[in-house]
Amino acid sequence: MKTKLQMPEEIGNVNKFTNFQIHNKFKIIGFVICVVTILLIVTSFKNYFIDEKFHELFERVVLSFMVVGMLIVSISREKIEDELTSKIRLQSYYYAGLVTVIVYLILPFIHFILECVFSSTPTMNGSGDLSILLFLLFIQIITFRRLKKAYNEE
């Protein structure tokens, strides 16, 4: 059991991590990365300039850059950062996580229904990255328990 002196330190460490933000100017860089990756996908850049055997790698790299661009936008601070902005950001992460889990679980069934309607041999294809959702939820549960204990709520 931790002593009460260690509890505020643990809360402080979590607050340092959860309050991490980069300068507002990086938001523009994140948007530029997103726009460029969308243009690369929409224009079928890979069909004209990338050898066919590297198409899959190209798609993975472009989508990874899109995620990085969105992450940069997400963790960039606002011009005016106050408690309301922090609360809105926290709520938006909560809703984004919740909707992502729900959509990710429902999508294979929607895909299966569409295959039943339009295909003679429907197959049930699960989501390949289910382990990421499990990891996300595991981290959330562990963090919640530790913070609850740190705030002496448990």
Coordinates of C-alpha atoms in Angstrom, one line a residue:
M1 CA 0.0 0.0 0.0
K2 CA 1.3 3.4 -0.9
T3 CA 1.6 6.2 1.6
K4 CA -0.4 9.3 1.3
L5 CA 2.7 11.3 0.3
Q6 CA 3.1 9.2 -2.8
M7 CA -0.5 9.7 -4.0
P8 CA -0.2 13.4 -5.0
E9 CA 3.1 12.6 -6.9
E10 CA 1.3 9.9 -8.9
I11 CA -1.6 12.3 -9.7
G12 CA 1.0 14.9 -10.8
N13 CA 2.7 12.4 -13.1
V14 CA -0.6 11.5 -14.7
N15 CA -1.5 15.2 -15.1
K16 CA 1.8 15.9 -16.8
F17 CA 1.1 13.2 -19.3
T18 CA -2.6 14.0 -19.9
N19 CA -1.9 17.8 -20.2
F20 CA 0.8 17.3 -22.8
Q21 CA 0.1 19.5 -25.7
I22 CA 2.2 21.0 -28.5
H23 CA 2.2 24.6 -29.7
N24 CA -0.9 25.9 -31.6
K25 CA 1.2 26.4 -34.8
F26 CA 1.7 22.7 -35.2
K27 CA -2.1 22.4 -36.0
I28 CA -1.4 23.9 -39.4
I29 CA 1.3 21.3 -40.0
G30 CA -1.1 18.5 -39.0
F31 CA -3.8 19.9 -41.4
V32 CA -1.3 20.1 -44.2
I33 CA -0.2 16.5 -43.7
C34 CA -3.9 15.4 -43.7
V35 CA -4.7 17.3 -46.9
V36 CA -1.6 16.0 -48.7
T37 CA -2.3 12.4 -47.7
I38 CA -6.0 12.8 -48.8
L39 CA -4.8 14.2 -52.2
L40 CA -2.4 11.2 -52.6
I41 CA -5.2 8.8 -52.0
V42 CA -7.9 10.6 -54.1
T43 CA -5.6 11.2 -57.1
S44 CA -4.5 7.6 -57.3
F45 CA -0.9 8.7 -57.1
K46 CA 0.3 5.2 -56.6
N47 CA -1.2 4.0 -59.9
Y48 CA 0.9 6.4 -61.9
F49 CA 4.2 6.7 -60.0
I50 CA 4.6 3.7 -57.7
D51 CA 5.6 0.2 -58.9
E52 CA 2.7 -2.2 -58.5
K53 CA 4.5 -4.4 -55.9
F54 CA 4.8 -1.4 -53.6
H55 CA 1.1 -0.3 -53.7
E56 CA 0.2 -1.9 -50.4
L57 CA 3.3 -0.4 -48.7
F58 CA 2.5 3.0 -50.2
E59 CA -1.1 2.9 -48.8
R60 CA 0.1 1.9 -45.4
V61 CA 2.6 4.7 -45.3
V62 CA 0.1 7.3 -46.5
L63 CA -2.5 6.2 -44.0
S64 CA 0.1 6.2 -41.2
F65 CA 1.0 9.8 -42.1
M66 CA -2.7 10.7 -42.1
V67 CA -3.0 9.3 -38.5
V68 CA 0.1 11.3 -37.5
G69 CA -1.3 14.5 -39.0
M70 CA -4.6 14.0 -37.1
L71 CA -2.7 13.2 -33.9
I72 CA -0.8 16.5 -34.3
V73 CA -4.0 18.4 -34.8
S74 CA -5.5 16.6 -31.8
I75 CA -2.8 17.4 -29.3
S76 CA -2.1 20.9 -30.5
R77 CA -3.3 23.5 -27.9
E78 CA -5.9 26.1 -28.8
K79 CA -5.0 29.8 -28.9
I80 CA -6.9 30.2 -25.6
E81 CA -6.5 27.1 -23.5
D82 CA -8.7 27.2 -20.3
E83 CA -10.6 24.7 -18.1
L84 CA -13.6 24.7 -20.5
T85 CA -11.3 23.8 -23.4
S86 CA -9.8 21.0 -21.4
K87 CA -13.2 19.7 -20.5
I88 CA -14.4 19.8 -24.1
R89 CA -11.2 18.1 -25.2
L90 CA -11.6 15.3 -22.6
Q91 CA -15.3 14.8 -23.6
S92 CA -14.4 14.7 -27.3
Y93 CA -11.7 12.0 -26.6
Y94 CA -14.3 10.1 -24.6
Y95 CA -16.9 10.2 -27.4
A96 CA -14.4 9.4 -30.1
G97 CA -13.2 6.3 -28.2
L98 CA -16.7 5.2 -27.5
V99 CA -18.0 5.6 -31.0
T100 CA -14.8 4.0 -32.4
V101 CA -15.3 0.9 -30.3
I102 CA -19.0 0.6 -31.2
V103 CA -18.5 1.2 -34.9
Y104 CA -15.6 -1.2 -35.0
L105 CA -17.7 -4.0 -33.4
I106 CA -20.7 -3.4 -35.7
L107 CA -18.9 -3.0 -39.0
P108 CA -18.2 -6.7 -39.6
F109 CA -21.9 -7.5 -39.2
I110 CA -22.9 -4.7 -41.6
H111 CA -20.4 -6.1 -44.1
F112 CA -21.8 -9.6 -43.6
I113 CA -25.3 -8.4 -44.2
L114 CA -24.3 -6.6 -47.4
E115 CA -22.5 -9.7 -48.6
C116 CA -25.6 -11.8 -48.0
V117 CA -27.6 -9.4 -50.1
F118 CA -25.2 -8.9 -52.9
S119 CA -23.1 -12.1 -53.0
S120 CA -23.8 -15.8 -53.4
T121 CA -21.1 -16.9 -51.0
P122 CA -21.1 -14.5 -48.0
T123 CA -18.2 -14.7 -45.5
M124 CA -17.8 -13.2 -42.1
N125 CA -14.7 -11.1 -42.0
G126 CA -13.7 -9.9 -38.6
S127 CA -11.8 -6.8 -37.8
G128 CA -8.1 -7.4 -38.1
D129 CA -7.0 -4.9 -35.5
L130 CA -9.2 -6.0 -32.6
S131 CA -6.1 -6.2 -30.4
I132 CA -5.7 -2.5 -30.6
L133 CA -9.2 -1.9 -29.2
L134 CA -8.5 -4.4 -26.4
F135 CA -5.3 -2.6 -25.6
L136 CA -7.0 0.8 -25.6
L137 CA -9.7 -0.4 -23.3
F138 CA -7.2 -2.2 -21.0
I139 CA -5.2 1.0 -20.7
Q140 CA -8.3 3.0 -19.9
I141 CA -9.4 0.6 -17.2
I142 CA -6.0 0.4 -15.6
T143 CA -5.6 4.2 -15.7
F144 CA -9.0 4.8 -14.2
R145 CA -8.3 2.3 -11.4
R146 CA -5.0 4.0 -10.6
L147 CA -6.4 7.5 -10.6
K148 CA -9.4 6.4 -8.5
K149 CA -7.0 4.9 -6.0
A150 CA -4.7 8.0 -6.1
Y151 CA -7.7 10.3 -5.4
N152 CA -8.7 8.0 -2.5
E153 CA -12.0 7.1 -4.0
E154 CA -11.5 3.3 -3.7

